[in-house]
Short mmCIF file of C-alpha atoms and ligand atoms in Angstrom, two decimals:
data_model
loop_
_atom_site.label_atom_id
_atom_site.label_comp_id
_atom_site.label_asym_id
_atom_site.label_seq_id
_atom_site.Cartn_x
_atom_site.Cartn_y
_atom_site.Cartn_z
CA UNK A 1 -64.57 -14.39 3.47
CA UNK A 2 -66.92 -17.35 2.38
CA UNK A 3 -69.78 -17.35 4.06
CA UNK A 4 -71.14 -20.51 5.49
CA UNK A 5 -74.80 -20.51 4.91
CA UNK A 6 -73.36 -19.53 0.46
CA UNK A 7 -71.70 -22.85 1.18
CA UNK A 8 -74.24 -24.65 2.24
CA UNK A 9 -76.94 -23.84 -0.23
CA UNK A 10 -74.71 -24.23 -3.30
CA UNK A 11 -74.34 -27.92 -1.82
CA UNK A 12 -77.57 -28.33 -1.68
CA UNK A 13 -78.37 -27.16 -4.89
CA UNK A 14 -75.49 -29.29 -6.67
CA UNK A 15 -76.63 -32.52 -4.87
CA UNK A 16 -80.37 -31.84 -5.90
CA UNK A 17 -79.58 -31.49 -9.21
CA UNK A 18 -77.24 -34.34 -9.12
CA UNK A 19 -80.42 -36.37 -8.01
CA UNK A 20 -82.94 -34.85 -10.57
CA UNK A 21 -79.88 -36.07 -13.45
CA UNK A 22 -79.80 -39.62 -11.82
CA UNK A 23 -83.00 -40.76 -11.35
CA UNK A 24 -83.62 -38.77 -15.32
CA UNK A 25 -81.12 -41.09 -16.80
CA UNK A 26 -82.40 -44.15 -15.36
CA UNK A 27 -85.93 -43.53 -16.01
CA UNK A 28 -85.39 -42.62 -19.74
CA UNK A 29 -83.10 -45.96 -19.60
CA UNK A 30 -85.94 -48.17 -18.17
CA UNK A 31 -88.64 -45.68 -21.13
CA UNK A 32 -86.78 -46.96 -24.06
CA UNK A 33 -86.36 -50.43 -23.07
CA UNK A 34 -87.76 -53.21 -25.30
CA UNK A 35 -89.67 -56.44 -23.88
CA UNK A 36 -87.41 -59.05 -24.13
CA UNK A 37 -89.90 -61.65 -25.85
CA UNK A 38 -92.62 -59.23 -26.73
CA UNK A 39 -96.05 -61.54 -27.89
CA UNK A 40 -96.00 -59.98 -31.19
CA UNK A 41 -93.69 -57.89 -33.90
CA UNK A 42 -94.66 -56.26 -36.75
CA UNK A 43 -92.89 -53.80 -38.77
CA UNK A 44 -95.20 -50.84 -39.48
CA UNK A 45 -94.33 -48.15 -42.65
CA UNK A 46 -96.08 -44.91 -43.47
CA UNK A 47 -96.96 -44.41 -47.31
CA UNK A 48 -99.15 -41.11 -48.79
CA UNK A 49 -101.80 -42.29 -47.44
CA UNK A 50 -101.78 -45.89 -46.09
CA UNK A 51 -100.18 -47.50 -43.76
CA UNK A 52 -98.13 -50.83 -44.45
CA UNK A 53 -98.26 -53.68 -41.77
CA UNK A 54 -95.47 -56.96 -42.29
CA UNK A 55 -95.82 -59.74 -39.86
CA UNK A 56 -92.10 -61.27 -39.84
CA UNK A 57 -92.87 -64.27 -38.33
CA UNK A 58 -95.09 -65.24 -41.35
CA UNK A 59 -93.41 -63.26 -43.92
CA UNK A 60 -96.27 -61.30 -44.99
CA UNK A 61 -96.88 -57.59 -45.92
CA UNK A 62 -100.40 -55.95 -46.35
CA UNK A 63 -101.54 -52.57 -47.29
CA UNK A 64 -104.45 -51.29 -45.01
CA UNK A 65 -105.86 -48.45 -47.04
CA UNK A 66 -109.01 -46.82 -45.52
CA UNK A 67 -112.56 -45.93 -46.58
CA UNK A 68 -113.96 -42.61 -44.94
CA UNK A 69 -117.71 -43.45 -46.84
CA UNK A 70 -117.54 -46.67 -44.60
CA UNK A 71 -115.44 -46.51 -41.79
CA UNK A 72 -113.73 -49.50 -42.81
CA UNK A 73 -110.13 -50.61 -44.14
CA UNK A 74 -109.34 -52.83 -47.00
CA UNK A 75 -106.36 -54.87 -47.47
CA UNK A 76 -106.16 -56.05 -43.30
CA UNK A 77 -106.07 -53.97 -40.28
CA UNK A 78 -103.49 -54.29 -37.78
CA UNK A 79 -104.26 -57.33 -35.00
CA UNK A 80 -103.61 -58.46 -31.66
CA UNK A 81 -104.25 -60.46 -29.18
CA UNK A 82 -106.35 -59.28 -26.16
CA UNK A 83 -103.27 -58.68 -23.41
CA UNK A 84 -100.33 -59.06 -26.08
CA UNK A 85 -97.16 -57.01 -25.66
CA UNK A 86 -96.26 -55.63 -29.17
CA UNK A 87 -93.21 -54.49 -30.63
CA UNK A 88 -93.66 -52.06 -33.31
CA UNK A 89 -90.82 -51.21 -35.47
CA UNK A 90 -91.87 -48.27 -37.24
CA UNK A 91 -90.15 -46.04 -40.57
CA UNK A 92 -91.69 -43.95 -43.42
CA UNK A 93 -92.11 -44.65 -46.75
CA UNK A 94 -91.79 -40.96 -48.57
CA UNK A 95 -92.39 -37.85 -45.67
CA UNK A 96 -92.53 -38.19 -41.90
CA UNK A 97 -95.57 -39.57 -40.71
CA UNK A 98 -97.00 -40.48 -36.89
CA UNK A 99 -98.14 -43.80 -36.04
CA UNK A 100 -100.68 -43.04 -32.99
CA UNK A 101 -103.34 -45.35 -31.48
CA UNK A 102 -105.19 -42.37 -29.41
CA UNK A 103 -107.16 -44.56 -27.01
CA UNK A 104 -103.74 -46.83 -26.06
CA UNK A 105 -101.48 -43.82 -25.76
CA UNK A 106 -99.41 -44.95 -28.19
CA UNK A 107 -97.53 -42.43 -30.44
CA UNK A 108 -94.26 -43.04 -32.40
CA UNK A 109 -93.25 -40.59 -35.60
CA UNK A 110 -92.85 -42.73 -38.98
CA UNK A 111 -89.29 -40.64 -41.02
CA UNK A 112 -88.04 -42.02 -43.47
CA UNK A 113 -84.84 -44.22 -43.49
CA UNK A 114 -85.17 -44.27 -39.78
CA UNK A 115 -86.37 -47.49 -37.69
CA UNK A 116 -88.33 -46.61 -34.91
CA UNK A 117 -88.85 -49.08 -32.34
CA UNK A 118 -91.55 -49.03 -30.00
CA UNK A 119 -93.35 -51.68 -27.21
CA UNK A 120 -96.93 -51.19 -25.82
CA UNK A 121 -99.56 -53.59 -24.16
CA UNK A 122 -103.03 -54.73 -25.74
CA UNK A 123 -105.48 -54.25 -23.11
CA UNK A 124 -107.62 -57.44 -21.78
CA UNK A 125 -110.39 -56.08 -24.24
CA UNK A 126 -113.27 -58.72 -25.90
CA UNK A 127 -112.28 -60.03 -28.93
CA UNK A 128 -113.95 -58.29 -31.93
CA UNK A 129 -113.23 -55.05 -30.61
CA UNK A 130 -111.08 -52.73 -32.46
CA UNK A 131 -108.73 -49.25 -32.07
CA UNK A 132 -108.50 -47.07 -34.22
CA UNK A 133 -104.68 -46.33 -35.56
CA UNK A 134 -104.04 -42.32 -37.28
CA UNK A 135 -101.56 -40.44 -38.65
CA UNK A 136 -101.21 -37.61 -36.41
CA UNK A 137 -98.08 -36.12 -38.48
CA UNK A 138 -99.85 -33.47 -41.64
CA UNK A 139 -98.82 -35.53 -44.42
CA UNK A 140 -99.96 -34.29 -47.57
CA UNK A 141 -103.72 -33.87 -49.15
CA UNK A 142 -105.36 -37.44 -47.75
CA UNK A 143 -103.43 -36.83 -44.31
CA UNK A 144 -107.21 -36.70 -42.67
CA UNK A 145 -107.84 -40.30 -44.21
CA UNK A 146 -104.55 -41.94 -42.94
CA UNK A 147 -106.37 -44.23 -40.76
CA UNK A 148 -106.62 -48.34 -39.73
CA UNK A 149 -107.66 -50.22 -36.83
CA UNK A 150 -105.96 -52.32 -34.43
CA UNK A 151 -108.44 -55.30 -34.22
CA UNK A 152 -108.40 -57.82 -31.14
CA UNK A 153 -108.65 -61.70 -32.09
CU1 CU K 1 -99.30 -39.62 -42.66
#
């Protein structure tokens, strides 16, 4: 003989799980969503040991290779305007890499022959002031120097 009170809690089981699966699948819907007209999309790619920055919209490419002795980058540094919405569409040149901008919260892995897209917002921040962008994947020998900035204009 079933017994009532089995009944009932295997119900309520099923329909909290059911719940937990529901509001799981819509939230990891609404996570990977893209902004429809984000401000600005750039195309990011991971080499040993720079990264690679291309600006669609004006059809240009730059290397941003950085200098541990100075703290600085040559070749252009990622930019953005203060409150922007970014789309990054990020792959890897040669081994997996991690594009991460620590302070923003923004992490997306860089493999190769894979496009991975990604949105985030610039914060309201003075212009002049600048993130700093690492590789957060171990990447080879110059892994530690894998850095660039995200500068506000
Ligand atoms: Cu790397």
């Amino acid at each position: 003989m079933v017994n009532r009170l089995e009944v009932a809690w295997t119900l309520a089981v099923v329909g909290l799980l059911a719940g937990v699966a529901a509001y799981s699948t819509v939230l990891l819907y609404h996570i990977d969503s893209l902004p429809a007209n984000p401000t600005e999309y750039v195309q990011v790619v991971g080499h040993q040991w720079d990264w690679e920055f291309c600006y669609p919209v004006n059809n240009t490419c730059f290397t941003s290779t950085y200098d541990a002795s100075t703290n600085t980058v040559t070749g252009g540094a990622l930019w953005a305007t203060p409150g922007a919405v970014v789309q990054i569409n990020v792959t890897g040149a040669d081994v997996i890499h991690s594009f991460n901008i620590p302070a923003l919260g923004v992490r997306i892995d860089a493999i190769p022959d894979r496009w991975n897209d990604f949105a985030f917002t610039v914060p309201n921040a003075p212009v002049g002031s600048s993130y700093l962008i690492q590789c957060t994947e171990f990447c080879g020998t110059f892994h530690g120097t894998m850095r660039s900035f995200l500068d506000i204009v």
